[in-house]
Each structure stands twice: as C-alpha cells, then as structure tokens.
CSV table of C-alpha atoms and ligand atoms in Angstrom, one decimal:
chain,number,residue,atom,x,y,z
V,1,MET,CA,11.6,82.3,-39.4
V,2,PRO,CA,14.7,82.0,-37.2
V,3,SER,CA,18.0,81.6,-39.1
V,4,ASP,CA,20.2,78.6,-38.5
V,5,THR,CA,22.5,80.5,-36.2
V,6,ALA,CA,20.0,82.4,-34.1
V,7,PRO,CA,18.7,80.3,-31.1
V,8,ARG,CA,15.2,79.0,-31.9
V,9,PRO,CA,12.4,80.2,-29.6
V,10,VAL,CA,11.5,77.6,-27.1
V,11,ILE,CA,8.1,75.9,-26.9
V,12,LEU,CA,6.9,73.8,-24.0
V,13,THR,CA,3.6,71.9,-24.0
V,14,GLY,CA,2.5,68.8,-22.3
V,15,ASP,CA,-0.4,66.4,-21.8
V,16,ARG,CA,-1.5,64.6,-18.7
V,17,THR,CA,-1.1,60.9,-19.0
V,18,THR,CA,-4.7,60.2,-18.1
V,19,GLY,CA,-5.8,58.6,-21.3
V,20,PRO,CA,-5.1,58.5,-25.1
V,21,LEU,CA,-5.3,61.9,-26.8
V,22,HIS,CA,-8.5,63.0,-28.5
V,23,LEU,CA,-9.8,65.3,-31.2
V,24,GLY,CA,-9.7,68.2,-28.8
V,25,HIS,CA,-6.0,67.8,-28.4
V,26,TYR,CA,-5.6,67.6,-32.1
V,27,VAL,CA,-7.3,70.9,-32.9
V,28,GLY,CA,-6.4,72.6,-29.6
V,29,SER,CA,-2.7,71.9,-29.6
V,30,LEU,CA,-1.2,69.0,-31.6
V,31,ARG,CA,-1.8,70.6,-35.0
V,32,ASN,CA,0.1,73.7,-33.9
V,33,ARG,CA,2.9,71.6,-32.4
V,34,VAL,CA,3.4,69.6,-35.6
V,35,ALA,CA,3.6,72.8,-37.6
V,36,LEU,CA,5.9,74.7,-35.2
V,37,GLN,CA,8.5,71.9,-34.6
V,38,ALA,CA,10.4,72.9,-37.7
V,39,THR,CA,11.1,76.5,-36.6
V,40,HIS,CA,11.2,76.2,-32.8
V,41,ALA,CA,13.1,74.3,-30.1
V,42,GLN,CA,10.1,72.2,-29.0
V,43,TYR,CA,9.8,70.2,-25.8
V,44,LEU,CA,6.8,68.0,-25.0
V,45,LEU,CA,6.1,66.8,-21.5
V,46,LEU,CA,4.3,63.6,-20.7
V,47,ALA,CA,2.8,64.9,-17.5
V,48,ASP,CA,2.6,61.8,-15.3
V,49,THR,CA,3.3,63.7,-12.1
V,50,GLN,CA,0.5,66.1,-12.9
V,51,ALA,CA,-1.8,63.3,-13.8
V,52,MET,CA,-1.4,61.9,-10.3
V,53,THR,CA,-3.0,65.1,-8.8
V,54,ASP,CA,-6.4,63.6,-9.5
V,55,ASN,CA,-5.5,60.0,-10.0
V,56,ALA,CA,-3.8,59.0,-6.7
V,57,HIS,CA,-6.3,56.1,-6.5
V,58,ASP,CA,-5.2,54.8,-9.9
V,59,PRO,CA,-1.4,55.0,-10.5
V,60,GLU,CA,-1.6,52.2,-13.0
V,61,ARG,CA,-3.7,54.4,-15.3
V,62,VAL,CA,-1.1,57.1,-15.1
V,63,ARG,CA,1.8,54.7,-15.8
V,64,ARG,CA,0.1,53.0,-18.7
V,65,ASN,CA,-0.8,56.2,-20.5
V,66,VAL,CA,2.7,57.5,-20.7
V,67,LEU,CA,3.3,55.1,-23.6
V,68,GLU,CA,-0.2,55.7,-25.0
V,69,VAL,CA,0.3,59.5,-25.2
V,70,ALA,CA,3.8,59.1,-26.6
V,71,LEU,CA,2.3,56.9,-29.4
V,72,ASP,CA,-0.3,59.6,-30.1
V,73,TYR,CA,2.5,62.2,-30.4
V,74,LEU,CA,4.4,60.1,-32.9
V,75,ALA,CA,1.3,59.1,-34.8
V,76,VAL,CA,0.2,62.7,-35.4
V,77,GLY,CA,3.6,63.6,-36.8
V,78,ILE,CA,5.7,64.8,-33.8
V,79,ASP,CA,9.2,64.0,-35.1
V,80,PRO,CA,11.7,63.1,-32.3
V,81,ALA,CA,14.5,64.5,-34.5
V,82,LEU,CA,12.8,67.9,-34.3
V,83,SER,CA,10.9,67.8,-30.9
V,84,THR,CA,12.1,66.5,-27.6
V,85,ILE,CA,9.7,64.3,-25.7
V,86,CYS,CA,10.3,64.1,-21.9
V,87,VAL,CA,8.6,62.2,-19.1
V,88,GLN,CA,7.8,64.7,-16.3
V,89,SER,CA,8.6,62.3,-13.4
V,90,ALA,CA,12.1,61.7,-14.9
V,91,LEU,CA,13.1,65.4,-14.4
V,92,PRO,CA,13.5,65.9,-10.7
V,93,ALA,CA,14.3,69.6,-11.2
V,94,LEU,CA,10.7,70.2,-12.1
V,95,ALA,CA,9.5,68.9,-8.7
V,96,GLU,CA,12.2,71.0,-6.9
V,97,LEU,CA,11.2,74.2,-8.7
V,98,THR,CA,7.5,73.5,-7.9
V,99,LEU,CA,8.4,73.2,-4.2
V,100,LEU,CA,10.2,76.5,-4.4
V,101,TYR,CA,7.6,78.4,-6.4
V,102,LEU,CA,4.8,77.3,-4.0
V,103,ASN,CA,6.1,79.9,-1.7
V,104,PHE,CA,5.5,82.7,-4.2
V,105,VAL,CA,1.8,82.1,-4.6
V,106,THR,CA,-1.2,82.2,-2.1
V,107,VAL,CA,-3.8,79.6,-1.6
V,108,ALA,CA,-6.4,82.3,-2.3
V,109,ARG,CA,-4.9,83.0,-5.7
V,110,LEU,CA,-5.0,79.3,-6.6
V,111,GLU,CA,-8.6,79.0,-5.6
V,112,ARG,CA,-9.5,82.0,-7.8
V,113,ASN,CA,-8.0,80.4,-10.9
V,114,PRO,CA,-11.0,79.9,-13.3
V,115,THR,CA,-9.6,76.8,-14.9
V,116,ILE,CA,-9.1,75.2,-11.5
V,117,LYS,CA,-12.5,76.2,-10.4
V,118,GLU,CA,-14.1,74.6,-13.4
V,119,GLU,CA,-12.0,71.4,-13.2
V,120,ILE,CA,-12.8,71.1,-9.5
V,121,GLN,CA,-16.5,71.2,-10.3
V,122,ALA,CA,-16.2,68.8,-13.3
V,123,ARG,CA,-14.4,66.3,-11.1
V,124,GLY,CA,-17.0,66.6,-8.3
V,125,PHE,CA,-14.3,67.2,-5.6
V,126,GLY,CA,-16.6,69.3,-3.5
V,127,ARG,CA,-14.3,70.4,-0.6
V,128,ASP,CA,-12.1,67.3,-0.8
V,129,ILE,CA,-9.6,68.8,-3.3
V,130,PRO,CA,-6.3,67.0,-3.4
V,131,ALA,CA,-3.6,69.6,-2.4
V,132,GLY,CA,-1.6,68.6,-5.4
V,133,PHE,CA,-4.5,69.3,-7.6
V,134,LEU,CA,-5.1,72.8,-6.3
V,135,CYS,CA,-1.4,73.5,-6.7
V,136,TYR,CA,-0.9,72.0,-10.2
V,137,PRO,CA,-0.8,75.5,-11.8
V,138,VAL,CA,2.4,76.1,-9.8
V,139,ALA,CA,3.9,72.8,-11.1
V,140,GLN,CA,2.9,73.9,-14.6
V,141,ALA,CA,4.7,77.2,-14.1
V,142,ALA,CA,7.8,75.2,-13.0
V,143,ASP,CA,7.5,73.1,-16.2
V,144,ILE,CA,7.2,76.1,-18.5
V,145,THR,CA,10.0,78.1,-16.9
V,146,ALA,CA,12.4,75.2,-16.4
V,147,PHE,CA,12.6,75.0,-20.2
V,148,LYS,CA,12.6,78.8,-20.5
V,149,ALA,CA,9.7,78.5,-22.9
V,150,THR,CA,8.4,81.7,-24.4
V,151,LEU,CA,5.5,80.1,-26.4
V,152,VAL,CA,3.0,77.6,-25.2
V,153,PRO,CA,0.5,76.2,-27.8
V,154,VAL,CA,-2.5,75.2,-25.7
V,155,GLY,CA,-6.3,75.0,-25.8
V,156,GLU,CA,-8.3,78.0,-24.5
V,157,ASP,CA,-9.0,76.2,-21.2
V,158,GLN,CA,-5.3,76.8,-20.4
V,159,ALA,CA,-5.2,80.5,-20.8
V,160,PRO,CA,-5.6,81.3,-17.0
V,161,LEU,CA,-2.8,78.9,-16.2
V,162,ILE,CA,-0.4,80.7,-18.5
V,163,GLU,CA,-1.4,84.0,-16.9
V,164,GLN,CA,-0.7,82.5,-13.5
V,165,THR,CA,2.7,81.3,-14.7
V,166,ASN,CA,3.6,84.8,-15.8
V,167,GLU,CA,2.5,86.3,-12.5
V,168,LEU,CA,4.9,83.9,-10.8
V,169,VAL,CA,7.7,84.8,-13.2
V,170,ARG,CA,7.2,88.5,-12.5
V,171,ARG,CA,7.2,87.8,-8.7
V,172,LEU,CA,10.4,85.7,-9.0
V,173,ASN,CA,12.1,88.2,-11.2
V,174,ARG,CA,11.2,91.0,-8.7
V,175,GLN,CA,12.7,89.0,-5.9
V,176,ALA,CA,15.8,88.2,-7.9
V,177,GLY,CA,16.1,91.9,-9.0
V,178,ARG,CA,16.6,90.9,-12.6
V,179,ASP,CA,15.1,89.0,-15.5
V,180,LEU,CA,15.9,85.5,-14.3
V,181,LEU,CA,13.1,83.9,-16.3
V,182,PRO,CA,11.2,84.9,-19.4
V,183,GLU,CA,7.4,85.3,-19.6
V,184,ALA,CA,5.5,83.0,-21.9
V,185,ALA,CA,2.8,83.6,-24.5
V,186,ALA,CA,-0.1,81.2,-25.0
V,187,LEU,CA,-0.7,80.2,-28.6
V,188,ILE,CA,-4.5,79.5,-28.7
V,189,PRO,CA,-6.1,78.3,-31.9
V,190,ALA,CA,-9.2,80.1,-33.2
V,191,ILE,CA,-11.4,77.2,-32.3
V,192,GLY,CA,-10.5,77.8,-28.6
V,193,ARG,CA,-11.7,74.6,-27.1
V,194,LEU,CA,-13.5,71.7,-28.7
V,195,PRO,CA,-16.7,70.7,-26.9
V,196,GLY,CA,-17.3,67.1,-26.0
V,197,VAL,CA,-19.6,65.0,-28.3
V,198,ASP,CA,-22.4,65.6,-25.7
V,199,GLY,CA,-22.0,69.4,-26.2
V,200,ARG,CA,-21.5,69.9,-22.5
V,201,GLY,CA,-18.2,71.4,-21.6
V,202,LYS,CA,-14.9,70.7,-23.3
V,203,MET,CA,-13.9,67.4,-24.7
V,204,SER,CA,-11.8,65.8,-22.0
V,205,LYS,CA,-10.1,62.5,-21.3
V,206,SER,CA,-11.6,62.5,-17.8
V,207,ARG,CA,-15.2,63.3,-18.7
V,208,GLY,CA,-16.2,60.3,-21.0
V,209,ASN,CA,-17.1,62.6,-23.9
V,210,ALA,CA,-14.0,62.2,-26.0
V,211,VAL,CA,-13.3,60.8,-29.5
V,212,PRO,CA,-9.7,59.4,-29.2
V,213,LEU,CA,-7.3,59.8,-32.1
V,214,SER,CA,-7.3,56.0,-32.4
V,215,ALA,CA,-11.1,55.7,-32.9
V,216,SER,CA,-12.4,53.3,-35.5
V,217,ASP,CA,-14.5,54.5,-38.4
V,218,ALA,CA,-17.6,53.0,-36.7
V,219,ALA,CA,-16.8,54.7,-33.4
V,220,ILE,CA,-16.5,58.0,-35.2
V,221,GLU,CA,-19.8,57.5,-37.0
V,222,ALA,CA,-21.5,56.6,-33.7
V,223,ALA,CA,-20.1,59.7,-31.9
V,224,VAL,CA,-21.2,62.0,-34.7
V,225,GLN,CA,-24.7,60.4,-34.7
V,226,ARG,CA,-25.0,61.2,-31.0
V,227,MET,CA,-23.9,64.8,-31.5
V,228,TYR,CA,-26.2,67.6,-30.3
V,229,THR,CA,-27.5,69.9,-33.1
V,230,ASP,CA,-30.5,72.3,-32.7
V,231,PRO,CA,-33.2,70.6,-30.6
V,232,ASP,CA,-35.9,72.8,-32.3
V,233,HIS,CA,-34.8,71.7,-35.8
V,234,LEU,CA,-37.3,68.9,-36.0
V,235,ARG,CA,-37.8,68.8,-39.8
V,236,ALA,CA,-35.2,69.4,-42.5
V,237,SER,CA,-37.4,72.2,-43.8
V,238,ASP,CA,-37.3,74.1,-40.5
V,239,PRO,CA,-34.9,77.0,-40.1
V,240,GLY,CA,-32.1,75.8,-37.7
V,241,ARG,CA,-29.7,77.4,-35.2
V,242,VAL,CA,-26.0,77.4,-36.0
V,243,GLU,CA,-24.8,78.9,-32.7
V,244,GLY,CA,-24.4,76.3,-30.0
V,245,ASN,CA,-24.8,73.5,-32.7
V,246,VAL,CA,-22.0,71.1,-31.9
V,247,VAL,CA,-21.9,69.7,-35.5
V,248,PHE,CA,-21.1,73.2,-36.8
V,249,THR,CA,-18.5,73.8,-34.1
V,250,TYR,CA,-16.8,70.6,-35.4
V,251,LEU,CA,-17.1,71.6,-39.0
V,252,ASP,CA,-15.5,75.0,-38.1
V,253,ALA,CA,-12.6,73.0,-36.5
V,254,PHE,CA,-12.1,70.3,-39.1
V,255,ASP,CA,-13.5,71.4,-42.5
V,256,PRO,CA,-10.8,73.0,-44.6
V,257,ASP,CA,-13.4,74.3,-47.1
V,258,LEU,CA,-14.4,77.5,-45.3
V,259,GLN,CA,-16.7,78.7,-48.1
V,260,ALA,CA,-18.6,75.4,-48.1
V,261,VAL,CA,-19.1,75.7,-44.3
V,262,ALA,CA,-20.4,79.3,-44.7
V,263,ASP,CA,-22.8,78.1,-47.4
V,264,LEU,CA,-24.0,75.2,-45.2
V,265,LYS,CA,-24.6,77.6,-42.3
V,266,ALA,CA,-26.7,80.0,-44.5
V,267,HIS,CA,-28.7,77.0,-45.8
V,268,TYR,CA,-29.3,75.6,-42.4
V,269,ARG,CA,-30.5,79.0,-41.0
V,270,ARG,CA,-32.8,79.4,-44.0
V,271,GLY,CA,-34.2,75.9,-43.6
V,272,GLY,CA,-34.2,73.0,-46.0
V,273,LEU,CA,-30.9,71.4,-44.8
V,274,GLY,CA,-31.2,68.2,-42.7
V,275,ASP,CA,-29.0,67.2,-39.8
V,276,MET,CA,-28.1,64.0,-41.6
V,277,VAL,CA,-26.4,65.8,-44.5
V,278,LEU,CA,-24.2,67.7,-42.0
V,279,LYS,CA,-23.4,64.6,-39.9
V,280,ARG,CA,-22.4,62.6,-43.0
V,281,ARG,CA,-20.0,65.4,-44.1
V,282,LEU,CA,-18.5,65.6,-40.6
V,283,THR,CA,-18.2,61.8,-40.3
V,284,GLY,CA,-16.2,61.7,-43.5
V,285,LEU,CA,-14.0,64.6,-42.5
V,286,LEU,CA,-13.2,63.1,-39.1
V,287,GLN,CA,-12.6,59.6,-40.5
V,288,ALA,CA,-10.2,61.2,-43.1
V,289,THR,CA,-8.3,62.9,-40.2
V,290,VAL,CA,-8.1,60.0,-37.9
V,291,THR,CA,-7.5,57.0,-40.2
V,292,PRO,CA,-3.8,57.8,-41.0
V,293,ILE,CA,-3.2,58.6,-37.4
V,294,ARG,CA,-4.8,55.3,-36.2
V,295,GLU,CA,-2.9,53.3,-38.8
V,296,ARG,CA,0.5,54.9,-38.0
V,297,ARG,CA,-0.2,54.4,-34.3
V,298,ALA,CA,-0.9,50.7,-34.7
V,299,GLU,CA,2.4,50.3,-36.6
V,300,LEU,CA,4.3,52.2,-33.9
V,301,ALA,CA,2.7,50.2,-31.1
V,302,ARG,CA,4.4,47.1,-32.4
V,303,ASP,CA,7.7,48.5,-31.4
V,304,PRO,CA,7.5,49.7,-27.8
V,305,ASP,CA,11.3,49.5,-27.4
V,306,LEU,CA,11.7,52.2,-30.1
V,307,VAL,CA,9.2,54.5,-28.2
V,308,MET,CA,11.0,53.8,-24.9
V,309,ASP,CA,14.3,54.8,-26.5
V,310,ILE,CA,12.8,58.1,-27.7
V,311,LEU,CA,11.6,58.8,-24.2
V,312,ARG,CA,14.9,57.9,-22.6
V,313,THR,CA,16.9,60.1,-25.0
V,314,GLY,CA,14.4,63.0,-24.7
V,315,SER,CA,14.2,62.8,-20.9
V,316,ALA,CA,18.0,62.8,-20.6
V,317,LYS,CA,18.2,66.0,-22.6
V,318,GLY,CA,15.3,67.6,-20.6
V,319,ARG,CA,17.0,66.6,-17.4
V,320,THR,CA,20.2,68.5,-18.2
V,321,LEU,CA,18.3,71.6,-19.3
V,322,THR,CA,15.9,71.8,-16.3
V,323,GLU,CA,18.7,71.1,-13.8
V,324,GLN,CA,20.6,74.1,-15.2
V,325,THR,CA,17.6,76.3,-14.9
V,326,LYS,CA,17.0,75.2,-11.3
V,327,ARG,CA,20.6,76.1,-10.5
V,328,GLU,CA,20.1,79.5,-12.0
V,329,VAL,CA,16.9,80.1,-10.1
V,330,THR,CA,18.3,79.1,-6.7
V,331,GLU,CA,21.4,81.1,-7.3
V,332,GLY,CA,19.4,84.0,-8.6
V,333,LEU,CA,17.3,84.1,-5.5
V,334,GLY,CA,20.5,84.0,-3.4
V,335,LEU,CA,19.8,80.6,-1.8
V,336,PHE,CA,22.4,78.4,-0.2
V,337,SER,CA,24.0,75.9,-2.5
V,338,LEU,CA,26.7,73.2,-2.0
O,1,ATP,P1,-7.9,65.6,-18.5
O,1,ATP,O1,-9.4,65.3,-18.6
O,1,ATP,O2,-7.1,64.4,-17.9
O,1,ATP,O3,-7.5,66.9,-17.8
O,1,ATP,P2,-7.7,66.7,-21.0
O,1,ATP,O4,-8.5,66.0,-22.1
O,1,ATP,O5,-8.2,68.0,-20.4
O,1,ATP,O6,-7.4,65.6,-20.0
O,1,ATP,P3,-5.0,67.7,-20.9
O,1,ATP,O7,-3.9,66.7,-20.9
O,1,ATP,O8,-5.4,68.3,-19.6
O,1,ATP,O9,-6.2,67.0,-21.6
O,1,ATP,O10,-4.7,68.9,-21.9
O,1,ATP,C1,-3.6,68.9,-22.8
O,1,ATP,C2,-3.6,70.0,-23.8
O,1,ATP,O11,-4.7,69.8,-24.7
O,1,ATP,C3,-3.9,71.4,-23.2
O,1,ATP,O12,-3.1,72.3,-24.0
O,1,ATP,C4,-5.3,71.6,-23.4
O,1,ATP,O13,-5.6,73.0,-23.5
O,1,ATP,C5,-5.6,70.9,-24.7
O,1,ATP,N1,-7.0,70.5,-24.8
O,1,ATP,C6,-7.5,69.5,-24.0
O,1,ATP,N2,-8.8,69.4,-24.3
O,1,ATP,C7,-9.1,70.3,-25.3
O,1,ATP,C8,-10.3,70.6,-26.0
O,1,ATP,N3,-11.4,70.0,-25.8
O,1,ATP,N4,-10.2,71.6,-26.9
O,1,ATP,C9,-9.0,72.2,-27.2
O,1,ATP,N5,-7.9,71.9,-26.5
O,1,ATP,C10,-7.9,71.0,-25.6
O,2,MG,MG1,-7.2,68.9,-18.7
C-alpha cells in the first residue's frame, strides 16, 4: 500500500457512453475500481468521443448516456473524493495526442487487433468500417498515456488494446530517445469476460444481451430464466455439463460461497440437480447485488446538478493533467511549439 507521501500509482479506465452499465462491467471492472480507489490515483473517463466511432448516426444516444454512466459509477460506489471522473470530449489534449499517435501505427496493425476484428464482426460493418472505429485503439492509447496510467482494470476483451498501447509507448519512447511515457499493465479479473444472457459472446451494451445495473427484480428473474444451461440436461436426474453452462459462469462471477458452488457443480455433473434450483440461487444473488445499486442510482438521479458538478470538477482536473502530458510529448519528440 502506498504511504501518504509516495505518489499513488495511477489508474485510468473508461466506459463508452453507449448505454447504462451492466453486470459485465460490474464483474469486469467496476468492482476492481471501487476497491482500488482508496490506494490509487484513479481517473475514470466517460468515453463519449469513442462512443461516436460507431454511433455517428445517433449522437443523442452518446450525449444522453454521459449522465447515465456517471450515475452508474456513483451508484456502485465510485467516490468523487477518491476518484476523478472526466468527460473525454472535454479534454482536447486527448484528441491532439490521438492525432499525433496515429502516425506511429500502421493500418495493417490496427486491422490485426483481435478485439477490433471481433467488434467489427459483432457490429456487422463488413467493409464499411468507420475510420474512427478502426483507429479507436490509438485514441485509447492516448487516454491511458495522457494520464500516465500504469494500471488499467479492464475486462479480458480489452487485453489486446493494452498491448497495442504499450507497443505505441515503446515506439514513442524510442523516437524520443528516453522514457517519455510509462507502459501500463492490464488488471483483468479471474472471470475474464462475462457472457451475455444468451450465452453468445460477451455481455455488451451494443448487443442487446445485457442486464443493466438498474434492472428491476422482475427483469433479473426474466433474464436468468432465459439463460442457457446444458441443452442435453433434459431431466433433473440427468448428469449435466458445467463447462459452457452460462448459469455456472455467472455463479462463478457472483457467488461469494466458493465451496457451495463447487458442491453444486459436482452435484450437477453427477445428476439429480435441476436447472431451476441453480437459477433460483442465481436470481437471488443478482437481485441482492443490483438492488442497492438501483436504489442509490434512483436517489442520485433526482439531483442531476450534483452529478454535473462532479463532472465539471473532474474534467477540469483531467484537462490540466492531460494538457501537461501533451506538452511533454510534443517537446519530447522535438516538435515545434509556440
Ligand atoms: P459497447 O457495446 O458499447 O462496446 P460494452 O458493453 O462493451 O459497450 P465498454 O464501454 O466497451 O462496454 O467497456 C467498458 C469496460 O467494461 C471495459 O473495461 C470492458 O473490458 C469491460 N467490459 C465490458 N463488457 C464486459 C463483459 N461482458 N465482461 C467483463 N468486462 C466487460
Ligand atoms: Mg465494448
């Protein structure tokens, strides 16, 4: 744990403002962020500029969700006294660094990025990929380095993006002839990525398979009922498969009683344990996780001015910091400056 005098290690994470946050965010990243805010200098970015890379047809969605995601942050326990929440579009240095960094990466390298490949496919872009979308890993590198973050708590889908950031950092440092920027480590939870309730691909705001953190008890129950188990497990007495069974994946992510989950898995494999028992347990666990978040969120939503103040203060702090880094990078590269 850092002492009070030593500078705290810097964390940068963010979320695209494409919709309210969901259970995948909770296990993938938010839980870590809440835990780490006491020991780290943590910055959270409401990534509205990045959200535009696949939402140019719907800027209203991107705008509206800035406040929605901010409410989710506060509702899960992000404390503005410990963490700084910034709006990406309010920090022009991020866009300037992006423009500069684009010259240090090739289009071929961007096309090879496995996350980008998967997301292009999931969004059905075919060959009509918005240029901003293909290049968003560069913008993400600008975000991470502008804050000089060394730790990035993200879901497993983001690992190739952190790798690409570090490649860029090494390239820039080589060009500058010194360690201008630090490399960053991804902090990926054991669960990796939470699948969607349909069991196909990751839970995602953009794929219609998400359970939002503001879901009602009834919506949670309905989502769990729809969850994919083992299609060959027709009768409770049949032996069942645990691997690829979405309900077990969720129990692994949300059930604090590891021994009970291990026992349930053994019982399911042996046969004699029905899907309904598992689904009831999971429904209860998810409702217990979401209810306090939903209630706190509803309370906060009554005071949008307070949330706006938090965003204004956080963005002002982020603006100063990122502007400073941009100056260091342009000077480090030996570029002209007035
Ligand atoms: P979109 O569909 O708009 O891309 P998203 O649901 O993928 O939205 P992002 O804003 O892209 O969410 O991701 C924000 C953070 O949440 C990232 O760190 C990402 O790794 C993590 N995350 C998103 N979905 C999941 C998931 N299903 N499981 C674990 N982590 C996730
Ligand atoms: Mg995403």
